[in-house]
C-alpha cells in the first residue's frame, strides 16, 4: 500500500543525518524537515499494515558531492513477516521490472559502460567481497589490531592521531576504499559489521555481523535494507 507520512517532524528521527530546521508559527515550535520516513512507516507496520511504501522527498542539511544532495527522492519499503533476503529479492525484481517496462530491456549504458539489470544479481558478504578484490581475508582477524595490520597491507592508511577504529569499522573502511569502485554490475553486499549497523538484527551464530545489505550499481550504493 502506498502511503504518505509527514514531512514536518517534531523530532529529527529515522536516520543519522543533520536536519533542516524550520518554525511553525501557529504552534510556536521548531520543526524538522524529515531526513527519513522510517519512524512513521514502522508505526504503520506495528499498527497492522503488513506492506507499506512511500515515494517522497527527504532533506539532509549536510555536505554536497556527486553522490549526495541536500534534497532527494527515495522509495522506502517495509514488509512484515519477511527478512533481508526477501528484501533483496524484492529490490532486484522491482528494478528489473521497471527497466523492462520503461526501456523494454534490462541492458543499459551508463557513462560508456554497459550494465545488465537482468537476473541474477551477484550476492556477496562484505568479507567475501574484500577477499575477492584484494585477497585480504578479514575473517581470519580477531582483533582491531590484526584488522588494522591487514588493512595496511592492502594500502589503507591510518592517521596516527585519529581515534582508533574497531575491527568492524576497519572492515567497512576496507570495503569502501577497495571494493566499491569495482562494483559496476548490480551487486548485493550483505553481512555488515554491527558497529555501522546499530538498528539491524545480528546473526545468532555471529553477533559481530548483521542481517543488512546494500545494493551497488555503477560503483554507487542504490539501496540499503535490513
Tab-separated table of N, CA and C in Angstrom, residues 70-161:
chain	number	residue	atom	x	y	z
A	70	UNK	N	21.313	17.829	-0.820
A	70	UNK	CA	20.536	18.172	0.382
A	70	UNK	C	19.066	17.763	0.318
A	71	UNK	N	18.503	17.678	-0.900
A	71	UNK	CA	17.145	17.161	-1.043
A	71	UNK	C	17.137	16.125	-2.157
A	72	UNK	N	16.466	15.022	-1.900
A	72	UNK	CA	16.465	13.930	-2.867
A	72	UNK	C	15.222	13.076	-2.668
A	73	UNK	N	14.904	12.282	-3.673
A	73	UNK	CA	13.709	11.440	-3.649
A	73	UNK	C	14.088	9.989	-3.414
A	74	UNK	N	13.340	9.338	-2.543
A	74	UNK	CA	13.576	7.921	-2.281
A	74	UNK	C	12.261	7.147	-2.344
A	75	UNK	N	12.395	5.850	-2.409
A	75	UNK	CA	11.275	4.955	-2.123
A	75	UNK	C	11.699	4.135	-0.913
A	76	UNK	N	10.865	4.112	0.108
A	76	UNK	CA	11.181	3.353	1.320
A	76	UNK	C	10.064	2.345	1.553
A	77	UNK	N	10.452	1.094	1.787
A	77	UNK	CA	9.513	-0.034	1.821
A	77	UNK	C	9.669	-0.801	3.121
A	78	UNK	N	8.534	-1.175	3.704
A	78	UNK	CA	8.544	-2.023	4.903
A	78	UNK	C	7.569	-3.169	4.698
A	79	UNK	N	7.998	-4.364	5.089
A	79	UNK	CA	7.157	-5.546	4.931
A	79	UNK	C	7.289	-6.436	6.156
A	80	UNK	N	6.168	-6.799	6.739
A	80	UNK	CA	6.167	-7.710	7.880
A	80	UNK	C	6.350	-9.150	7.403
A	81	UNK	N	6.865	-9.974	8.278
A	81	UNK	CA	6.989	-11.419	8.052
A	81	UNK	C	7.927	-11.774	6.906
A	82	UNK	N	8.943	-10.955	6.695
A	82	UNK	CA	9.986	-11.301	5.733
A	82	UNK	C	11.325	-11.010	6.376
A	83	UNK	N	12.405	-11.135	5.633
A	83	UNK	CA	13.729	-10.839	6.165
A	83	UNK	C	14.541	-10.123	5.094
A	84	UNK	N	15.832	-9.935	5.347
A	84	UNK	CA	16.642	-9.164	4.403
A	84	UNK	C	16.803	-9.886	3.069
A	85	UNK	N	16.726	-11.211	3.065
A	85	UNK	CA	16.794	-11.942	1.794
A	85	UNK	C	15.546	-11.651	0.961
A	86	UNK	N	14.397	-11.610	1.621
A	86	UNK	CA	13.169	-11.260	0.923
A	86	UNK	C	13.231	-9.858	0.339
A	87	UNK	N	13.873	-8.936	1.072
A	87	UNK	CA	14.000	-7.569	0.567
A	87	UNK	C	14.999	-7.494	-0.588
A	88	UNK	N	16.020	-8.350	-0.580
A	88	UNK	CA	16.925	-8.426	-1.735
A	88	UNK	C	16.153	-8.854	-2.978
A	89	UNK	N	15.331	-9.886	-2.820
A	89	UNK	CA	14.557	-10.377	-3.958
A	89	UNK	C	13.608	-9.303	-4.469
A	90	UNK	N	12.947	-8.590	-3.550
A	90	UNK	CA	12.020	-7.529	-3.941
A	90	UNK	C	12.758	-6.430	-4.707
A	91	UNK	N	13.909	-6.027	-4.198
A	91	UNK	CA	14.686	-4.957	-4.817
A	91	UNK	C	15.116	-5.332	-6.236
A	92	UNK	N	15.648	-6.535	-6.375
A	92	UNK	CA	16.103	-6.983	-7.697
A	92	UNK	C	14.945	-7.066	-8.679
A	93	UNK	N	13.842	-7.655	-8.242
A	93	UNK	CA	12.686	-7.799	-9.136
A	93	UNK	C	12.080	-6.449	-9.501
A	94	UNK	N	12.062	-5.524	-8.551
A	94	UNK	CA	11.493	-4.203	-8.791
A	94	UNK	C	12.275	-3.451	-9.856
A	95	UNK	N	13.606	-3.384	-9.689
A	95	UNK	CA	14.420	-2.626	-10.638
A	95	UNK	C	14.407	-3.276	-12.012
A	96	UNK	N	14.443	-4.600	-12.060
A	96	UNK	CA	14.382	-5.285	-13.348
A	96	UNK	C	13.044	-5.001	-14.048
A	97	UNK	N	11.951	-5.063	-13.279
A	97	UNK	CA	10.624	-4.823	-13.850
A	97	UNK	C	10.510	-3.402	-14.399
A	98	UNK	N	11.021	-2.424	-13.666
A	98	UNK	CA	10.957	-1.040	-14.121
A	98	UNK	C	11.744	-0.868	-15.423
A	99	UNK	N	12.946	-1.461	-15.472
A	99	UNK	CA	13.761	-1.350	-16.680
A	99	UNK	C	13.051	-1.969	-17.886
A	100	UNK	N	12.488	-3.151	-17.688
A	100	UNK	CA	11.805	-3.818	-18.801
A	100	UNK	C	10.568	-3.048	-19.242
A	101	UNK	N	9.842	-2.473	-18.275
A	101	UNK	CA	8.609	-1.754	-18.600
A	101	UNK	C	8.897	-0.426	-19.282
A	102	UNK	N	9.896	0.294	-18.784
A	102	UNK	CA	10.183	1.624	-19.310
A	102	UNK	C	11.041	1.564	-20.568
A	103	UNK	N	12.049	0.692	-20.570
A	103	UNK	CA	13.020	0.673	-21.662
A	103	UNK	C	12.855	-0.502	-22.623
A	104	UNK	N	12.143	-1.538	-22.176
A	104	UNK	CA	11.993	-2.724	-22.998
A	104	UNK	C	13.206	-3.632	-22.975
A	105	UNK	N	14.155	-3.356	-22.090
A	105	UNK	CA	15.371	-4.157	-21.976
A	105	UNK	C	15.950	-3.987	-20.582
A	106	UNK	N	16.764	-4.941	-20.172
A	106	UNK	CA	17.448	-4.818	-18.884
A	106	UNK	C	18.892	-4.368	-19.065
A	107	UNK	N	19.298	-4.156	-20.312
A	107	UNK	CA	20.666	-3.718	-20.573
A	107	UNK	C	20.685	-2.224	-20.878
A	108	UNK	N	21.446	-1.494	-20.083
A	108	UNK	CA	21.537	-0.048	-20.262
A	108	UNK	C	23.004	0.343	-20.363
A	109	UNK	N	23.260	1.545	-20.855
A	109	UNK	CA	24.620	2.073	-20.917
A	109	UNK	C	24.696	3.314	-20.061
A	110	UNK	N	25.654	3.333	-19.143
A	110	UNK	CA	25.838	4.481	-18.256
A	110	UNK	C	27.283	4.942	-18.332
A	111	UNK	N	27.481	6.163	-18.824
A	111	UNK	CA	28.813	6.743	-18.963
A	111	UNK	C	29.780	5.787	-19.668
A	112	UNK	N	29.278	5.211	-20.748
A	112	UNK	CA	30.111	4.373	-21.596
A	112	UNK	C	30.245	2.930	-21.165
A	113	UNK	N	29.620	2.537	-20.044
A	113	UNK	CA	29.718	1.161	-19.561
A	113	UNK	C	28.350	0.491	-19.646
A	114	UNK	N	28.342	-0.742	-20.140
A	114	UNK	CA	27.088	-1.484	-20.223
A	114	UNK	C	26.777	-2.128	-18.879
A	115	UNK	N	25.553	-1.952	-18.431
A	115	UNK	CA	25.091	-2.523	-17.164
A	115	UNK	C	23.899	-3.414	-17.456
A	116	UNK	N	23.934	-4.635	-16.932
A	116	UNK	CA	22.850	-5.595	-17.146
A	116	UNK	C	22.039	-5.711	-15.857
A	117	UNK	N	20.828	-5.192	-15.884
A	117	UNK	CA	19.949	-5.243	-14.720
A	117	UNK	C	19.140	-6.533	-14.669
A	118	UNK	N	19.430	-7.446	-15.578
A	118	UNK	CA	18.720	-8.720	-15.588
A	118	UNK	C	19.168	-9.628	-14.456
A	119	UNK	N	18.520	-10.748	-14.352
A	119	UNK	CA	18.781	-11.716	-13.270
A	119	UNK	C	19.851	-12.708	-13.688
A	120	UNK	N	20.573	-13.281	-12.729
A	120	UNK	CA	20.582	-12.968	-11.295
A	120	UNK	C	21.686	-11.967	-10.950
A	121	UNK	N	21.449	-11.157	-9.922
A	121	UNK	CA	22.463	-10.236	-9.447
A	121	UNK	C	23.416	-10.956	-8.509
A	122	UNK	N	24.673	-10.530	-8.517
A	122	UNK	CA	25.660	-11.164	-7.639
A	122	UNK	C	25.375	-10.799	-6.184
A	123	UNK	N	25.596	-11.760	-5.288
A	123	UNK	CA	25.396	-11.550	-3.856
A	123	UNK	C	26.639	-12.032	-3.113
A	124	UNK	N	27.234	-11.133	-2.328
A	124	UNK	CA	28.437	-11.459	-1.570
A	124	UNK	C	28.355	-10.834	-0.187
A	125	UNK	N	28.947	-11.524	0.799
A	125	UNK	CA	29.098	-10.866	2.086
A	125	UNK	C	30.180	-9.804	1.946
A	126	UNK	N	30.214	-8.872	2.898
A	126	UNK	CA	31.244	-7.844	2.842
A	126	UNK	C	32.632	-8.468	2.904
A	127	UNK	N	32.800	-9.472	3.756
A	127	UNK	CA	34.106	-10.124	3.870
A	127	UNK	C	34.483	-10.833	2.575
A	128	UNK	N	33.512	-11.496	1.948
A	128	UNK	CA	33.786	-12.185	0.678
A	128	UNK	C	34.198	-11.196	-0.405
A	129	UNK	N	33.542	-10.044	-0.448
A	129	UNK	CA	33.858	-9.063	-1.493
A	129	UNK	C	35.263	-8.495	-1.309
A	130	UNK	N	35.659	-8.238	-0.068
A	130	UNK	CA	37.011	-7.722	0.182
A	130	UNK	C	38.054	-8.753	-0.230
A	131	UNK	N	37.806	-10.013	0.112
A	131	UNK	CA	38.754	-11.069	-0.251
A	131	UNK	C	38.823	-11.240	-1.769
A	132	UNK	N	37.676	-11.118	-2.454
A	132	UNK	CA	37.645	-11.288	-3.903
A	132	UNK	C	38.479	-10.226	-4.608
A	133	UNK	N	38.371	-8.967	-4.168
A	133	UNK	CA	39.007	-7.872	-4.890
A	133	UNK	C	40.369	-7.458	-4.342
A	134	UNK	N	40.718	-7.906	-3.136
A	134	UNK	CA	42.026	-7.529	-2.578
A	134	UNK	C	42.862	-8.727	-2.144
A	135	UNK	N	42.218	-9.870	-1.933
A	135	UNK	CA	42.934	-11.037	-1.419
A	135	UNK	C	43.029	-11.062	0.087
A	136	UNK	N	42.633	-9.979	0.755
A	136	UNK	CA	42.741	-9.897	2.219
A	136	UNK	C	41.565	-10.619	2.871
A	137	UNK	N	41.878	-11.520	3.807
A	137	UNK	CA	40.853	-12.313	4.484
A	137	UNK	C	40.642	-11.777	5.901
A	138	UNK	N	39.717	-10.837	6.039
A	138	UNK	CA	39.457	-10.255	7.356
A	138	UNK	C	38.725	-11.223	8.279
A	139	UNK	N	38.174	-12.308	7.725
A	139	UNK	CA	37.538	-13.312	8.572
A	139	UNK	C	38.559	-13.975	9.489
A	140	UNK	N	39.821	-13.941	9.082
A	140	UNK	CA	40.879	-14.559	9.883
A	140	UNK	C	41.354	-13.658	11.016
A	141	UNK	N	40.897	-12.399	11.043
A	141	UNK	CA	41.309	-11.491	12.111
A	141	UNK	C	40.337	-11.594	13.281
A	142	UNK	N	40.864	-11.373	14.470
A	142	UNK	CA	40.040	-11.448	15.680
A	142	UNK	C	39.996	-10.125	16.429
A	143	UNK	N	40.986	-9.293	16.233
A	143	UNK	CA	41.085	-8.043	16.976
A	143	UNK	C	41.207	-6.860	16.021
A	144	UNK	N	41.022	-5.670	16.581
A	144	UNK	CA	41.171	-4.456	15.776
A	144	UNK	C	42.608	-4.296	15.314
A	145	UNK	N	43.553	-4.689	16.151
A	145	UNK	CA	44.969	-4.566	15.791
A	145	UNK	C	45.301	-5.453	14.600
A	146	UNK	N	44.789	-6.678	14.600
A	146	UNK	CA	45.023	-7.580	13.475
A	146	UNK	C	44.356	-7.047	12.206
A	147	UNK	N	43.145	-6.512	12.351
A	147	UNK	CA	42.433	-5.969	11.197
A	147	UNK	C	43.158	-4.755	10.631
A	148	UNK	N	43.694	-3.903	11.507
A	148	UNK	CA	44.419	-2.717	11.042
A	148	UNK	C	45.681	-3.110	10.290
A	149	UNK	N	46.393	-4.105	10.807
A	149	UNK	CA	47.613	-4.558	10.132
A	149	UNK	C	47.292	-5.119	8.752
A	150	UNK	N	46.201	-5.873	8.650
A	150	UNK	CA	45.810	-6.435	7.359
A	150	UNK	C	45.377	-5.322	6.400
A	151	UNK	N	44.663	-4.335	6.912
A	151	UNK	CA	44.234	-3.219	6.077
A	151	UNK	C	45.439	-2.452	5.533
A	152	UNK	N	46.420	-2.243	6.360
A	152	UNK	CA	47.622	-1.543	5.905
A	152	UNK	C	48.327	-2.322	4.803
A	153	UNK	N	48.245	-3.655	4.866
A	153	UNK	CA	48.923	-4.487	3.865
A	153	UNK	C	48.309	-4.349	2.484
A	154	UNK	N	47.065	-3.854	2.405
A	154	UNK	CA	46.430	-3.663	1.095
A	154	UNK	C	46.353	-2.178	0.741
A	155	UNK	N	47.117	-1.367	1.448
A	155	UNK	CA	47.269	0.027	1.058
A	155	UNK	C	46.373	1.026	1.741
A	156	UNK	N	45.696	0.632	2.805
A	156	UNK	CA	44.841	1.574	3.529
A	156	UNK	C	45.678	2.294	4.577
A	157	UNK	N	45.568	3.612	4.603
A	157	UNK	CA	46.366	4.419	5.521
A	157	UNK	C	45.517	4.893	6.693
A	158	UNK	N	46.161	4.990	7.856
A	158	UNK	CA	45.503	5.459	9.075
A	158	UNK	C	46.278	6.650	9.626
A	159	UNK	N	45.550	7.679	10.041
A	159	UNK	CA	46.205	8.832	10.641
A	159	UNK	C	46.612	8.488	12.076
A	160	UNK	N	47.823	8.849	12.407
A	160	UNK	CA	48.372	8.469	13.712
A	160	UNK	C	47.592	9.056	14.873
A	161	UNK	N	47.108	10.295	14.716
A	161	UNK	CA	46.425	10.969	15.818
A	161	UNK	C	44.909	10.807	15.771
